[in-house]
Short mmCIF file of C-alpha atoms in Angstrom, two decimals:
data_model
loop_
_atom_site.label_atom_id
_atom_site.label_comp_id
_atom_site.label_asym_id
_atom_site.label_seq_id
_atom_site.Cartn_x
_atom_site.Cartn_y
_atom_site.Cartn_z
CA UNK R 1 29.67 -45.21 90.04
CA UNK R 2 29.78 -49.20 89.27
CA UNK R 3 27.35 -50.08 91.83
CA UNK R 4 24.86 -48.38 90.09
CA UNK R 5 24.93 -50.42 86.92
CA UNK R 6 24.10 -53.22 89.74
CA UNK R 7 21.02 -51.73 91.87
CA UNK R 8 20.27 -48.92 92.48
CA UNK R 9 21.44 -46.88 95.18
CA UNK R 10 22.28 -43.19 96.95
CA UNK R 11 24.22 -40.01 94.90
CA UNK R 12 25.87 -38.03 97.77
CA UNK R 13 27.50 -34.77 97.34
CA UNK R 14 30.74 -33.75 98.73
CA UNK R 15 29.01 -32.65 101.93
CA UNK R 16 27.55 -35.26 104.06
CA UNK R 17 26.31 -33.39 107.06
CA UNK R 18 23.97 -36.13 109.46
CA UNK R 19 23.42 -33.70 112.19
CA UNK R 20 20.31 -32.33 109.79
CA UNK R 21 17.65 -33.78 108.63
CA UNK R 22 17.84 -35.90 104.80
CA UNK R 23 16.62 -35.15 101.86
CA UNK R 24 15.84 -37.46 99.65
CA UNK R 25 15.64 -37.33 95.63
CA UNK R 26 13.79 -39.65 93.42
CA UNK R 27 14.46 -38.40 89.57
CA UNK R 28 12.52 -38.06 86.24
CA UNK R 29 12.35 -41.24 83.90
CA UNK R 30 17.09 -41.55 83.15
CA UNK R 31 16.64 -42.31 86.23
CA UNK R 32 20.18 -41.21 87.46
CA UNK R 33 19.93 -38.57 90.26
CA UNK R 34 22.91 -35.83 88.25
CA UNK R 35 19.85 -33.04 87.26
CA UNK R 36 19.28 -32.25 90.71
CA UNK R 37 22.93 -30.98 90.56
CA UNK R 38 22.05 -27.64 89.74
CA UNK R 39 20.17 -27.36 93.54
CA UNK R 40 22.30 -29.59 95.92
CA UNK R 41 24.42 -26.68 96.85
CA UNK R 42 21.44 -24.78 97.56
CA UNK R 43 19.53 -27.69 99.04
CA UNK R 44 22.78 -28.17 101.55
CA UNK R 45 22.77 -25.57 104.06
CA UNK R 46 19.43 -27.18 105.38
CA UNK R 47 19.92 -30.83 104.33
CA UNK R 48 21.64 -33.67 103.47
CA UNK R 49 20.67 -34.28 100.11
CA UNK R 50 20.86 -38.23 98.92
CA UNK R 51 19.95 -38.64 94.87
CA UNK R 52 18.61 -41.63 93.23
CA UNK R 53 20.29 -43.10 90.88
CA UNK R 54 18.26 -45.98 88.96
CA UNK R 55 20.97 -48.68 87.21
CA UNK R 56 20.41 -48.31 83.44
CA UNK R 57 19.46 -51.92 82.91
CA UNK R 58 16.59 -51.51 85.62
CA UNK R 59 13.56 -52.91 84.60
CA UNK R 60 12.27 -53.93 88.32
CA UNK R 61 9.11 -53.25 89.44
CA UNK R 62 7.16 -50.19 91.09
CA UNK R 63 6.95 -51.68 94.19
CA UNK R 64 10.47 -53.54 93.78
CA UNK R 65 12.15 -49.42 92.79
CA UNK R 66 9.39 -48.64 96.08
CA UNK R 67 10.88 -51.48 98.50
CA UNK R 68 14.47 -50.59 96.84
CA UNK R 69 14.53 -46.92 97.39
CA UNK R 70 13.13 -47.69 101.81
CA UNK R 71 15.65 -49.88 102.21
CA UNK R 72 18.36 -47.05 101.30
CA UNK R 73 16.45 -44.81 103.61
CA UNK R 74 17.04 -47.12 106.12
CA UNK R 75 20.04 -47.82 106.03
CA UNK R 76 20.71 -43.87 106.08
CA UNK R 77 18.97 -43.42 109.06
CA UNK R 78 20.69 -46.39 111.30
CA UNK R 79 23.81 -44.36 110.45
CA UNK R 80 21.37 -41.46 112.72
CA UNK R 81 18.36 -42.58 113.16
CA UNK R 82 16.54 -39.08 114.75
CA UNK R 83 16.42 -36.65 112.29
CA UNK R 84 13.42 -36.54 110.02
CA UNK R 85 13.04 -37.30 106.26
CA UNK R 86 12.51 -34.81 103.95
CA UNK R 87 11.25 -36.76 100.10
CA UNK R 88 10.71 -35.19 96.55
CA UNK R 89 10.03 -36.45 93.90
CA UNK R 90 9.92 -34.91 90.47
CA UNK R 91 8.02 -36.34 87.75
CA UNK R 92 8.36 -39.93 87.48
CA UNK R 93 10.08 -39.55 90.14
CA UNK R 94 6.96 -38.34 92.16
CA UNK R 95 5.06 -41.22 90.82
CA UNK R 96 7.85 -43.26 92.31
CA UNK R 97 7.49 -41.35 96.00
CA UNK R 98 3.65 -41.61 96.01
CA UNK R 99 4.78 -45.86 96.11
CA UNK R 100 7.47 -45.16 98.82
CA UNK R 101 5.04 -43.06 100.78
CA UNK R 102 2.79 -45.52 100.85
CA UNK R 103 3.96 -47.77 101.54
CA UNK R 104 5.51 -46.33 104.08
CA UNK R 105 3.18 -42.96 105.24
CA UNK R 106 4.30 -42.34 109.22
CA UNK R 107 8.63 -42.25 107.06
CA UNK R 108 8.56 -39.18 106.47
CA UNK R 109 7.32 -35.33 107.65
CA UNK R 110 7.69 -33.72 104.11
CA UNK R 111 6.01 -34.45 100.73
CA UNK R 112 7.38 -32.55 97.43
CA UNK R 113 6.26 -33.85 94.67
CA UNK R 114 7.32 -32.12 91.60
CA UNK R 115 5.51 -32.18 87.67
CA UNK R 116 4.64 -35.41 89.15
CA UNK R 117 4.15 -37.73 86.44
CA UNK R 118 1.46 -39.34 87.21
CA UNK R 119 -0.57 -37.54 84.95
CA UNK R 120 1.08 -39.27 82.02
CA UNK R 121 -2.63 -40.84 81.15
CA UNK R 122 -4.87 -37.86 80.67
CA UNK R 123 -2.29 -37.25 77.15
CA UNK R 124 -3.25 -39.08 75.25
CA UNK R 125 -1.23 -38.39 72.17
CA UNK R 126 1.23 -39.66 74.97
CA UNK R 127 0.18 -43.20 75.82
CA UNK R 128 -0.41 -43.22 71.84
CA UNK R 129 3.34 -42.06 71.09
CA UNK R 130 5.05 -44.23 73.78
CA UNK R 131 4.00 -47.66 72.90
CA UNK R 132 5.47 -46.94 68.26
CA UNK R 133 8.60 -46.58 71.21
CA UNK R 134 8.99 -49.54 70.51
CA UNK R 135 8.97 -50.24 66.66
CA UNK R 136 11.70 -46.73 65.90
CA UNK R 137 15.00 -48.31 65.68
CA UNK R 138 17.60 -47.41 68.32
CA UNK R 139 20.14 -45.77 65.95
CA UNK R 140 16.94 -42.71 66.54
CA UNK R 141 17.02 -42.30 69.29
CA UNK R 142 19.35 -40.01 69.15
CA UNK R 143 17.27 -37.21 66.83
CA UNK R 144 14.42 -38.16 69.50
CA UNK R 145 15.78 -36.90 72.14
CA UNK R 146 16.75 -33.35 70.21
CA UNK R 147 13.57 -33.65 69.59
CA UNK R 148 12.14 -33.59 73.03
CA UNK R 149 13.98 -31.32 74.47
CA UNK R 150 11.65 -28.12 73.68
CA UNK R 151 8.65 -30.28 75.61
CA UNK R 152 10.94 -31.22 78.35
CA UNK R 153 12.22 -27.99 79.17
CA UNK R 154 11.57 -24.51 79.13
CA UNK R 155 14.74 -23.93 77.09
CA UNK R 156 15.26 -19.94 77.16
CA UNK R 157 15.11 -19.91 81.39
CA UNK R 158 18.29 -22.71 80.98
CA UNK R 159 22.14 -22.22 80.81
CA UNK R 160 24.09 -24.22 77.98
CA UNK R 161 25.42 -26.49 80.02
CA UNK R 162 22.78 -27.05 81.43
CA UNK R 163 20.15 -27.89 77.98
CA UNK R 164 23.76 -30.10 77.45
CA UNK R 165 23.23 -32.03 80.09
CA UNK R 166 19.97 -33.26 80.44
CA UNK R 167 20.22 -34.58 76.48
CA UNK R 168 22.82 -35.83 77.40
CA UNK R 169 21.20 -37.79 80.61
CA UNK R 170 18.46 -38.41 77.86
CA UNK R 171 20.67 -40.55 75.43
CA UNK R 172 22.25 -42.75 77.63
CA UNK R 173 18.99 -44.43 79.00
CA UNK R 174 19.08 -47.15 77.04
CA UNK R 175 15.65 -48.13 74.66
CA UNK R 176 15.31 -51.18 76.41
CA UNK R 177 15.07 -49.19 79.90
CA UNK R 178 13.08 -46.52 78.08
CA UNK R 179 10.31 -48.72 77.13
CA UNK R 180 9.92 -50.10 80.68
CA UNK R 181 9.11 -47.13 82.65
CA UNK R 182 7.40 -45.69 80.11
CA UNK R 183 4.99 -48.51 80.82
CA UNK R 184 5.24 -48.68 84.45
CA UNK R 185 3.58 -44.66 83.67
CA UNK R 186 1.05 -46.32 81.53
CA UNK R 187 -0.65 -47.95 84.52
CA UNK R 188 0.56 -46.53 87.67
CA UNK R 189 -2.24 -45.86 89.09
CA UNK R 190 -2.38 -45.45 93.91
CA UNK R 191 -5.63 -45.75 95.35
CA UNK R 192 -7.16 -42.43 97.08
CA UNK R 193 -8.05 -43.90 99.48
CA UNK R 194 -4.34 -44.82 100.25
CA UNK R 195 -3.00 -40.96 99.44
CA UNK R 196 -5.92 -40.05 102.37
CA UNK R 197 -3.95 -41.32 104.96
CA UNK R 198 -0.67 -39.58 103.93
CA UNK R 199 -0.99 -36.64 106.37
CA UNK R 200 1.59 -34.59 106.44
CA UNK R 201 2.50 -31.82 105.10
CA UNK R 202 3.08 -31.95 101.45
CA UNK R 203 3.58 -29.40 98.93
CA UNK R 204 2.67 -29.68 94.97
CA UNK R 205 5.07 -27.53 92.70
CA UNK R 206 4.33 -27.22 88.63
CA UNK R 207 5.23 -25.87 85.99
CA UNK R 208 2.63 -24.07 84.70
CA UNK R 209 4.33 -23.73 80.83
CA UNK R 210 5.32 -27.57 81.38
CA UNK R 211 4.43 -29.11 77.28
CA UNK R 212 4.64 -32.07 78.06
CA UNK R 213 2.17 -33.18 80.95
CA UNK R 214 -0.84 -31.71 82.54
CA UNK R 215 0.69 -30.57 85.65
CA UNK R 216 -0.50 -27.47 86.82
CA UNK R 217 -4.01 -29.76 86.07
CA UNK R 218 -2.53 -32.40 88.45
CA UNK R 219 -0.96 -31.75 91.45
CA UNK R 220 -4.99 -29.43 91.59
CA UNK R 221 -5.91 -33.09 91.44
CA UNK R 222 -4.01 -34.55 94.31
CA UNK R 223 -4.59 -31.74 96.49
CA UNK R 224 -7.85 -33.23 96.50
CA UNK R 225 -7.38 -36.20 97.86
CA UNK R 226 -4.39 -35.00 100.37
CA UNK R 227 -5.53 -33.97 103.13
CA UNK R 228 -2.73 -31.58 104.39
CA UNK R 229 -1.76 -30.53 101.01
CA UNK R 230 -0.48 -26.94 99.73
CA UNK R 231 0.44 -26.33 96.16
CA UNK R 232 2.83 -23.65 94.72
CA UNK R 233 2.55 -22.63 89.84
CA UNK R 234 5.92 -21.80 88.77
CA UNK R 235 4.38 -19.36 85.99
CA UNK R 236 6.30 -19.80 83.59
CA UNK R 237 8.58 -22.59 83.69
CA UNK R 238 8.34 -26.55 82.25
CA UNK R 239 8.24 -29.12 82.89
CA UNK R 240 11.98 -29.79 83.61
CA UNK R 241 12.26 -26.83 85.73
CA UNK R 242 14.65 -27.83 88.15
CA UNK R 243 16.80 -27.41 86.12
CA UNK R 244 16.18 -23.71 85.03
CA UNK R 245 18.02 -20.61 86.53
CA UNK R 246 15.16 -18.45 88.15
CA UNK R 247 14.20 -22.31 90.00
CA UNK R 248 15.16 -22.28 93.63
CA UNK R 249 14.03 -25.41 95.09
CA UNK R 250 14.79 -24.67 99.35
CA UNK R 251 14.28 -20.76 99.21
CA UNK R 252 10.56 -22.31 97.35
CA UNK R 253 10.10 -24.45 100.69
CA UNK R 254 10.77 -21.42 102.12
CA UNK R 255 8.15 -19.27 100.82
CA UNK R 256 6.06 -21.87 101.40
CA UNK R 257 6.67 -22.37 105.03
CA UNK R 258 8.21 -25.82 104.59
CA UNK R 259 10.97 -25.97 106.49
CA UNK R 260 11.20 -26.90 110.41
CA UNK R 261 12.26 -24.17 112.99
CA UNK R 262 14.94 -26.68 113.28
CA UNK R 263 16.35 -26.28 109.66
CA UNK R 264 16.45 -22.29 110.20
CA UNK R 265 18.21 -22.46 113.28
CA UNK R 266 20.95 -25.12 111.77
CA UNK R 267 20.86 -22.43 108.55
CA UNK R 268 21.70 -19.41 110.59
CA UNK R 269 24.16 -21.28 112.75
CA UNK R 270 26.33 -21.86 109.84
#
């Protein structure tokens, strides 16, 4: 989609369902939104799904990204305003989701954070290594992406096609964009008092086998701050847990009583 090269936009699946609650997914460091594809069909049972796509060369601040996301959500709500909004952020997108929710806390009915990269500062070696990336020749980036793959995902729990798609997506992000987004993670900070104003239900999901970030510790820390939070630990999952064959996000929401009765009614009537 050419417009992705110009400014952030929402990718829509083939089924646009304006009568359903709006489900907004904010992606990881790749920023493409394409890696949600394995979850889209399940989510469409009860949601109108939108995935944020950030331009490959986007070098804007957290605040600018958050404003862009809110503009896109308001544009969607102009088409059908009387529906709840579910906000879901994964990894880098989990940080962005917190920024977005803090700016407009009343806009979201539910919030889901998956392995939020706010845990970045808890990995000193990762913080140190991220600052050295600028010294790596560009031609070595493909090898770096391949070496990082086992840290990003539990490869044994992924299909071969999803492993290839993850690697391909990682390689599409230019080095300068990677460096910029890593710098955003290094400086990421949200005031606990701001988080406490998020009174809607929040589901915090972490992979217990996350080798990249201490996600379990991080979701527990966030849960202690938020007034209405629940944690879900996936015992065998890695960082990119939504790509694993045993992970079904819609079923996780069901199991944790995170769906409104109106969504259950929509599904049963289909």
